[in-house]
């Protein structure tokens, strides 16, 4: 009789507790507001304007909802945005993070990136970019004959050969470079103009703060030094009124790099460091305007020497400027670290890098020139 009483009491309590407990159903997919693009504009040293873009499924038409709030952290922004959205917002489909140039220069982007990086909901394939002007203008902009903004930006920032002058860093890539002791990050620099968004230049960062810009041409050389095999096409110009040689004929060459290789090593001397850089490049001349007959070996050999000299000169000038700025987007400090004895720090690496001499050698092979006369 005692056991039956206990069993009855337990059953009664179980039913009572189950009946009193609140029930929350997991939202269905159509009830989720999946953020595709997240943007950050500078307000002051403690606040930023946070914008999110959410694609909305619709029959025969792509639509987008955009919400904004001010906050000091992304988690705070998500709390403020949640009551504004009629569905359950989530970062599980986040694909693009945009920062205004002002925010990147004044406050840095590290705090925001790390906050999102530590969020287990955020995926790996999230691209980061810096925007000229305000991010809000880019996200709220109208772009004719373009897909909705989430798809547009995601496609634009995906790596491809034509835009391989930038690293196109994912959130994981950026955190790795930001915390690295042997280099600095670079990110795509977006400009909104003429009803479209263009990857105009490359943003150069020191740790998490933007310090300047470099051109697409310089970006191609940086990517070559970083070990990228396939590079975008490059235009070379020789001769003309500004040429060093008298009566030099004007020449223009469009060169398609099909293969590249870089070898960077240092002499291991901490008092007089020297960084040796060997660049091997192969490609095809796809456009030529000049008086050389590329069908004749001596003529094409002369053209190769001209291009090798130009690449060597541009690379050295570019790297010398980076040394003055105390920034290393090409990762040359790794060659110094490999031969350094003792505990390595970024401060030691930058000190050696800034005073190192550069010995650059370029070997170029023209594999063909098609039907160009």
Short mmCIF file of C-alpha atoms in Angstrom, two decimals:
data_model
loop_
_atom_site.label_atom_id
_atom_site.label_comp_id
_atom_site.label_asym_id
_atom_site.label_seq_id
_atom_site.Cartn_x
_atom_site.Cartn_y
_atom_site.Cartn_z
CA UNK A 1 0.00 0.00 0.00
CA UNK A 2 2.91 2.33 0.84
CA UNK A 3 4.62 1.78 -2.55
CA UNK A 4 1.43 2.43 -4.48
CA UNK A 5 0.94 5.71 -2.59
CA UNK A 6 4.46 6.87 -3.48
CA UNK A 7 3.99 5.97 -7.14
CA UNK A 8 0.69 7.86 -7.26
CA UNK A 9 2.30 10.93 -5.68
CA UNK A 10 5.23 10.91 -8.15
CA UNK A 11 2.89 10.54 -11.10
CA UNK A 12 0.72 13.41 -9.82
CA UNK A 13 3.71 15.72 -9.39
CA UNK A 14 5.04 14.87 -12.85
CA UNK A 15 1.73 15.74 -14.47
CA UNK A 16 1.45 18.96 -12.46
CA UNK A 17 4.98 20.15 -13.32
CA UNK A 18 4.59 19.28 -16.97
CA UNK A 19 1.33 21.18 -17.14
CA UNK A 20 2.79 24.30 -15.56
CA UNK A 21 5.95 24.45 -17.68
CA UNK A 22 5.96 26.96 -20.56
CA UNK A 23 6.32 25.43 -24.00
CA UNK A 24 8.50 27.11 -26.65
CA UNK A 25 8.51 25.67 -30.12
CA UNK A 26 11.60 25.95 -32.26
CA UNK A 27 10.78 28.42 -35.07
CA UNK A 28 10.34 27.03 -38.55
CA UNK A 29 12.66 28.09 -41.35
CA UNK A 30 10.13 30.54 -42.80
CA UNK A 31 9.90 32.21 -39.37
CA UNK A 32 13.63 33.00 -39.28
CA UNK A 33 15.09 36.38 -40.26
CA UNK A 34 18.52 35.38 -41.57
CA UNK A 35 20.98 38.27 -41.63
CA UNK A 36 23.07 38.23 -44.80
CA UNK A 37 25.04 41.48 -44.47
CA UNK A 38 26.08 43.29 -41.32
CA UNK A 39 27.53 46.82 -41.45
CA UNK A 40 29.19 49.14 -38.96
CA UNK A 41 29.47 52.94 -39.15
CA UNK A 42 31.39 55.21 -36.78
CA UNK A 43 29.37 57.34 -34.34
CA UNK A 44 31.91 58.18 -31.62
CA UNK A 45 34.64 56.46 -29.63
CA UNK A 46 32.11 54.37 -27.69
CA UNK A 47 29.18 53.92 -30.09
CA UNK A 48 28.71 52.64 -33.63
CA UNK A 49 25.72 52.39 -35.93
CA UNK A 50 24.93 48.76 -36.73
CA UNK A 51 22.94 47.85 -39.83
CA UNK A 52 21.67 44.45 -40.88
CA UNK A 53 20.26 43.37 -44.22
CA UNK A 54 17.79 40.50 -44.29
CA UNK A 55 16.60 38.88 -47.54
CA UNK A 56 12.87 38.22 -47.66
CA UNK A 57 11.52 35.35 -49.78
CA UNK A 58 8.90 36.56 -52.23
CA UNK A 59 7.25 35.17 -55.32
CA UNK A 60 8.99 36.39 -58.47
CA UNK A 61 10.82 39.25 -56.71
CA UNK A 62 13.75 39.58 -54.37
CA UNK A 63 13.17 41.97 -51.49
CA UNK A 64 15.30 43.07 -48.58
CA UNK A 65 14.59 44.37 -45.09
CA UNK A 66 17.14 46.72 -43.48
CA UNK A 67 17.25 47.53 -39.77
CA UNK A 68 19.60 49.82 -37.82
CA UNK A 69 20.48 50.61 -34.23
CA UNK A 70 23.30 52.14 -32.18
CA UNK A 71 25.39 50.03 -29.83
CA UNK A 72 28.86 49.55 -28.40
CA UNK A 73 28.98 45.78 -29.09
CA UNK A 74 27.46 43.46 -31.66
CA UNK A 75 25.73 41.40 -28.96
CA UNK A 76 24.11 44.58 -27.64
CA UNK A 77 23.03 45.46 -31.19
CA UNK A 78 21.39 42.06 -31.64
CA UNK A 79 19.41 42.58 -28.44
CA UNK A 80 18.22 46.00 -29.63
CA UNK A 81 17.32 44.74 -33.12
CA UNK A 82 15.37 41.66 -32.00
CA UNK A 83 12.14 43.53 -31.00
CA UNK A 84 12.16 45.46 -34.31
CA UNK A 85 12.02 42.37 -36.51
CA UNK A 86 8.78 40.43 -36.88
CA UNK A 87 10.70 37.18 -37.15
CA UNK A 88 13.46 35.52 -35.11
CA UNK A 89 16.77 37.06 -36.22
CA UNK A 90 19.84 34.85 -36.57
CA UNK A 91 23.45 35.20 -37.75
CA UNK A 92 23.63 31.65 -39.09
CA UNK A 93 23.55 32.88 -42.71
CA UNK A 94 25.83 35.89 -42.28
CA UNK A 95 28.03 36.19 -45.38
CA UNK A 96 29.45 39.75 -45.46
CA UNK A 97 30.70 42.20 -42.80
CA UNK A 98 31.27 45.82 -43.85
CA UNK A 99 33.12 48.55 -41.95
CA UNK A 100 33.25 52.23 -42.80
CA UNK A 101 36.71 53.68 -43.41
CA UNK A 102 36.18 56.13 -40.55
CA UNK A 103 35.49 53.34 -38.08
CA UNK A 104 38.42 51.27 -39.36
CA UNK A 105 40.82 54.19 -38.97
CA UNK A 106 39.61 55.64 -35.64
CA UNK A 107 38.40 52.68 -33.58
CA UNK A 108 39.70 49.65 -35.41
CA UNK A 109 37.65 46.60 -36.34
CA UNK A 110 39.22 43.98 -34.09
CA UNK A 111 36.67 44.17 -31.27
CA UNK A 112 33.72 43.62 -33.60
CA UNK A 113 35.41 40.85 -35.58
CA UNK A 114 36.44 38.95 -32.46
CA UNK A 115 32.93 39.28 -31.01
CA UNK A 116 31.47 37.68 -34.13
CA UNK A 117 34.33 35.17 -34.41
CA UNK A 118 33.55 33.81 -30.94
CA UNK A 119 29.87 33.40 -31.80
CA UNK A 120 29.38 29.69 -32.66
CA UNK A 121 26.42 30.52 -34.93
CA UNK A 122 28.57 32.56 -37.33
CA UNK A 123 30.00 30.40 -40.12
CA UNK A 124 33.48 30.29 -41.62
CA UNK A 125 32.72 31.75 -45.06
CA UNK A 126 32.08 35.31 -43.93
CA UNK A 127 33.95 37.95 -45.94
CA UNK A 128 35.13 41.30 -44.56
CA UNK A 129 35.54 44.58 -46.48
CA UNK A 130 36.18 48.28 -45.84
CA UNK A 131 33.81 50.86 -47.39
CA UNK A 132 34.60 54.39 -48.53
CA UNK A 133 32.15 56.76 -46.85
CA UNK A 134 29.25 55.27 -44.91
CA UNK A 135 28.25 51.64 -44.89
CA UNK A 136 24.62 52.72 -44.66
CA UNK A 137 24.84 54.32 -48.10
CA UNK A 138 26.09 51.05 -49.57
CA UNK A 139 23.52 48.81 -47.88
CA UNK A 140 20.56 51.10 -48.59
CA UNK A 141 21.75 51.94 -52.11
CA UNK A 142 19.74 51.16 -55.24
CA UNK A 143 21.52 49.11 -57.87
CA UNK A 144 19.83 48.63 -61.21
CA UNK A 145 20.23 45.31 -62.99
CA UNK A 146 21.87 43.83 -59.88
CA UNK A 147 20.61 41.15 -57.50
CA UNK A 148 19.45 42.12 -54.03
CA UNK A 149 22.23 43.48 -51.80
CA UNK A 150 22.94 40.27 -49.86
CA UNK A 151 23.54 38.23 -53.01
CA UNK A 152 25.30 41.12 -54.78
CA UNK A 153 27.93 41.67 -52.06
CA UNK A 154 28.47 37.97 -51.44
CA UNK A 155 29.17 37.36 -55.14
CA UNK A 156 31.34 40.48 -55.44
CA UNK A 157 33.64 39.48 -52.58
CA UNK A 158 34.16 35.88 -53.62
CA UNK A 159 37.78 35.34 -54.79
CA UNK A 160 38.38 35.11 -58.53
CA UNK A 161 41.37 35.69 -60.79
CA UNK A 162 40.21 39.10 -62.06
CA UNK A 163 40.19 40.58 -58.54
CA UNK A 164 43.08 38.60 -57.05
CA UNK A 165 44.87 41.82 -56.07
CA UNK A 166 43.20 41.56 -52.64
CA UNK A 167 43.30 38.76 -50.09
CA UNK A 168 39.49 38.55 -49.74
CA UNK A 169 39.86 37.50 -46.12
CA UNK A 170 37.20 35.51 -44.34
CA UNK A 171 36.59 36.18 -40.67
CA UNK A 172 38.92 33.31 -39.75
CA UNK A 173 41.67 34.54 -42.11
CA UNK A 174 41.47 38.04 -40.68
CA UNK A 175 41.68 36.89 -37.05
CA UNK A 176 44.74 34.81 -37.94
CA UNK A 177 46.49 37.75 -39.62
CA UNK A 178 45.41 40.24 -36.93
CA UNK A 179 46.97 38.09 -34.19
CA UNK A 180 50.01 37.07 -36.27
CA UNK A 181 53.57 38.04 -35.36
CA UNK A 182 54.81 38.03 -38.96
CA UNK A 183 52.52 40.22 -41.05
CA UNK A 184 49.55 42.52 -41.41
CA UNK A 185 46.10 42.07 -42.99
CA UNK A 186 44.73 43.65 -46.14
CA UNK A 187 41.07 43.85 -47.13
CA UNK A 188 39.02 44.84 -50.20
CA UNK A 189 38.19 48.55 -50.34
CA UNK A 190 34.71 49.14 -51.75
CA UNK A 191 33.52 52.31 -53.47
CA UNK A 192 29.89 52.99 -54.41
CA UNK A 193 29.64 54.91 -57.67
CA UNK A 194 27.53 55.06 -60.83
CA UNK A 195 24.90 52.70 -59.45
CA UNK A 196 27.31 49.89 -58.62
CA UNK A 197 29.89 48.79 -56.06
CA UNK A 198 33.52 48.50 -57.14
CA UNK A 199 36.54 46.92 -55.47
CA UNK A 200 38.60 50.01 -56.22
CA UNK A 201 41.70 49.51 -54.07
CA UNK A 202 43.06 47.49 -51.17
CA UNK A 203 42.85 48.63 -47.55
CA UNK A 204 46.11 48.24 -45.65
CA UNK A 205 45.81 47.56 -41.92
CA UNK A 206 48.22 47.53 -39.02
CA UNK A 207 46.76 44.84 -36.77
CA UNK A 208 43.09 45.91 -36.76
CA UNK A 209 43.36 49.60 -37.74
CA UNK A 210 43.38 50.88 -41.29
CA UNK A 211 46.43 53.02 -42.05
CA UNK A 212 46.24 53.49 -45.81
CA UNK A 213 45.44 52.20 -49.26
CA UNK A 214 47.39 50.66 -52.08
CA UNK A 215 46.53 50.27 -55.73
CA UNK A 216 45.32 47.21 -57.59
CA UNK A 217 48.71 47.01 -59.30
CA UNK A 218 50.55 46.96 -55.97
CA UNK A 219 48.04 44.42 -54.72
CA UNK A 220 49.02 42.05 -57.53
CA UNK A 221 52.66 42.25 -56.50
CA UNK A 222 51.74 41.66 -52.83
CA UNK A 223 49.73 38.57 -53.76
CA UNK A 224 52.68 37.28 -55.80
CA UNK A 225 54.95 37.66 -52.75
CA UNK A 226 52.36 35.86 -50.62
CA UNK A 227 52.56 32.87 -52.97
CA UNK A 228 49.45 33.18 -55.13
CA UNK A 229 49.98 31.12 -58.27
CA UNK A 230 47.59 32.85 -60.65
CA UNK A 231 47.57 36.65 -60.90
CA UNK A 232 45.34 39.09 -62.79
CA UNK A 233 46.45 40.68 -66.05
CA UNK A 234 48.81 43.66 -65.87
CA UNK A 235 49.44 46.52 -68.29
CA UNK A 236 53.00 47.69 -68.93
CA UNK A 237 53.93 50.92 -70.69
CA UNK A 238 57.39 51.82 -72.01
CA UNK A 239 58.87 54.73 -73.94
CA UNK A 240 57.13 57.97 -74.78
CA UNK A 241 58.14 61.53 -73.80
CA UNK A 242 58.98 60.52 -70.20
CA UNK A 243 61.27 57.66 -71.18
CA UNK A 244 64.90 57.65 -70.03
CA UNK A 245 66.10 56.61 -73.48
CA UNK A 246 66.15 59.19 -76.25
CA UNK A 247 63.75 58.62 -79.14
CA UNK A 248 62.25 55.62 -77.31
CA UNK A 249 59.17 54.29 -79.06
CA UNK A 250 55.95 54.08 -77.05
CA UNK A 251 54.95 50.50 -76.22
CA UNK A 252 51.97 49.06 -74.33
CA UNK A 253 51.72 45.43 -73.28
CA UNK A 254 48.85 43.53 -71.66
CA UNK A 255 50.36 40.53 -69.92
CA UNK A 256 48.36 37.57 -68.60
CA UNK A 257 50.15 35.85 -65.70
CA UNK A 258 49.42 32.13 -65.84
CA UNK A 259 51.89 31.08 -63.15
CA UNK A 260 53.98 32.74 -60.46
CA UNK A 261 56.29 31.66 -57.68
CA UNK A 262 58.11 33.58 -54.97
CA UNK A 263 61.01 32.56 -52.76
CA UNK A 264 61.79 34.82 -49.79
CA UNK A 265 64.73 34.23 -47.49
CA UNK A 266 66.95 36.31 -45.21
CA UNK A 267 70.66 36.24 -44.39
CA UNK A 268 70.00 35.75 -40.66
CA UNK A 269 72.09 38.77 -39.68
CA UNK A 270 70.33 40.89 -37.04
CA UNK A 271 72.76 43.82 -37.41
CA UNK A 272 72.60 44.07 -41.21
CA UNK A 273 69.56 42.05 -42.27
CA UNK A 274 69.07 41.39 -45.97
CA UNK A 275 65.91 39.91 -47.48
CA UNK A 276 66.44 38.05 -50.76
CA UNK A 277 63.36 37.81 -52.98
CA UNK A 278 63.26 35.64 -56.11
CA UNK A 279 60.20 36.05 -58.33
CA UNK A 280 59.48 33.62 -61.15
CA UNK A 281 56.70 34.63 -63.52
CA UNK A 282 55.23 33.04 -66.61
CA UNK A 283 52.54 34.36 -68.87
CA UNK A 284 51.20 35.27 -72.27
CA UNK A 285 51.18 38.58 -74.11
CA UNK A 286 47.50 39.12 -74.93
CA UNK A 287 47.83 42.71 -76.13
CA UNK A 288 50.72 44.63 -77.69
CA UNK A 289 50.98 48.07 -79.24
CA UNK A 290 54.49 48.90 -80.39
CA UNK A 291 57.09 48.49 -83.12
CA UNK A 292 58.74 45.28 -81.95
CA UNK A 293 58.35 42.14 -84.05
CA UNK A 294 57.54 39.57 -81.37
CA UNK A 295 58.14 36.79 -83.87
CA UNK A 296 61.87 37.48 -83.69
CA UNK A 297 63.73 36.10 -80.70
CA UNK A 298 66.01 39.13 -80.06
CA UNK A 299 62.96 41.42 -80.00
CA UNK A 300 61.02 39.33 -77.51
CA UNK A 301 64.16 38.88 -75.37
CA UNK A 302 64.49 42.66 -75.18
CA UNK A 303 60.84 42.96 -74.17
CA UNK A 304 61.37 40.37 -71.41
CA UNK A 305 64.32 42.35 -70.00
CA UNK A 306 62.25 45.53 -70.01
CA UNK A 307 59.41 43.86 -68.10
CA UNK A 308 61.75 42.18 -65.60
CA UNK A 309 63.40 45.52 -64.85
CA UNK A 310 60.03 47.25 -64.40
CA UNK A 311 58.65 44.56 -62.07
CA UNK A 312 61.84 44.62 -60.00
CA UNK A 313 61.76 48.42 -59.72
CA UNK A 314 58.06 48.60 -58.80
CA UNK A 315 58.37 45.81 -56.23
CA UNK A 316 61.36 47.43 -54.52
CA UNK A 317 59.73 50.87 -54.43
CA UNK A 318 56.52 49.41 -52.99
CA UNK A 319 58.32 47.40 -50.28
CA UNK A 320 60.51 50.36 -49.31
CA UNK A 321 57.36 52.41 -48.70
CA UNK A 322 55.90 49.63 -46.54
CA UNK A 323 59.12 49.55 -44.52
CA UNK A 324 58.82 53.29 -43.86
CA UNK A 325 55.20 52.84 -42.75
CA UNK A 326 56.11 49.93 -40.49
CA UNK A 327 53.60 47.57 -42.08
CA UNK A 328 54.14 44.19 -43.74
CA UNK A 329 51.23 42.98 -45.92
CA UNK A 330 53.57 40.70 -47.93
CA UNK A 331 54.65 38.66 -44.89
CA UNK A 332 58.40 39.24 -45.37
CA UNK A 333 59.00 39.05 -41.62
CA UNK A 334 58.56 35.29 -41.76
CA UNK A 335 61.94 34.98 -43.51
CA UNK A 336 63.52 36.93 -40.63
CA UNK A 337 61.77 34.86 -37.97
CA UNK A 338 62.97 31.57 -39.49
CA UNK A 339 66.62 32.45 -38.81
CA UNK A 340 66.14 34.35 -35.58
CA UNK A 341 67.59 32.85 -32.37
CA UNK A 342 65.66 33.64 -29.20
CA UNK A 343 62.13 34.64 -28.34
CA UNK A 344 60.38 36.26 -31.29
CA UNK A 345 58.01 39.20 -30.90
CA UNK A 346 56.29 41.43 -33.43
CA UNK A 347 58.27 44.41 -32.16
CA UNK A 348 61.56 42.65 -32.90
CA UNK A 349 60.26 41.53 -36.28
CA UNK A 350 59.23 45.05 -37.31
CA UNK A 351 62.55 46.51 -36.17
CA UNK A 352 64.49 44.04 -38.33
CA UNK A 353 62.06 44.41 -41.23
CA UNK A 354 62.26 48.21 -41.30
CA UNK A 355 66.06 48.28 -41.55
CA UNK A 356 66.50 45.28 -43.88
CA UNK A 357 68.02 45.71 -47.32
CA UNK A 358 66.10 44.18 -50.22
CA UNK A 359 67.71 42.07 -52.92
CA UNK A 360 65.09 41.38 -55.59
CA UNK A 361 65.55 39.18 -58.65
CA UNK A 362 62.88 38.66 -61.32
CA UNK A 363 62.79 35.92 -63.94
CA UNK A 364 60.06 36.28 -66.55
CA UNK A 365 59.08 33.80 -69.26
CA UNK A 366 56.78 34.74 -72.15
CA UNK A 367 55.08 31.52 -73.15
CA UNK A 368 53.31 32.95 -76.18
CA UNK A 369 51.88 35.98 -77.87
CA UNK A 370 48.97 34.58 -79.88
CA UNK A 371 48.16 36.30 -83.15
CA UNK A 372 49.63 39.64 -82.16
CA UNK A 373 51.88 40.99 -84.90
#
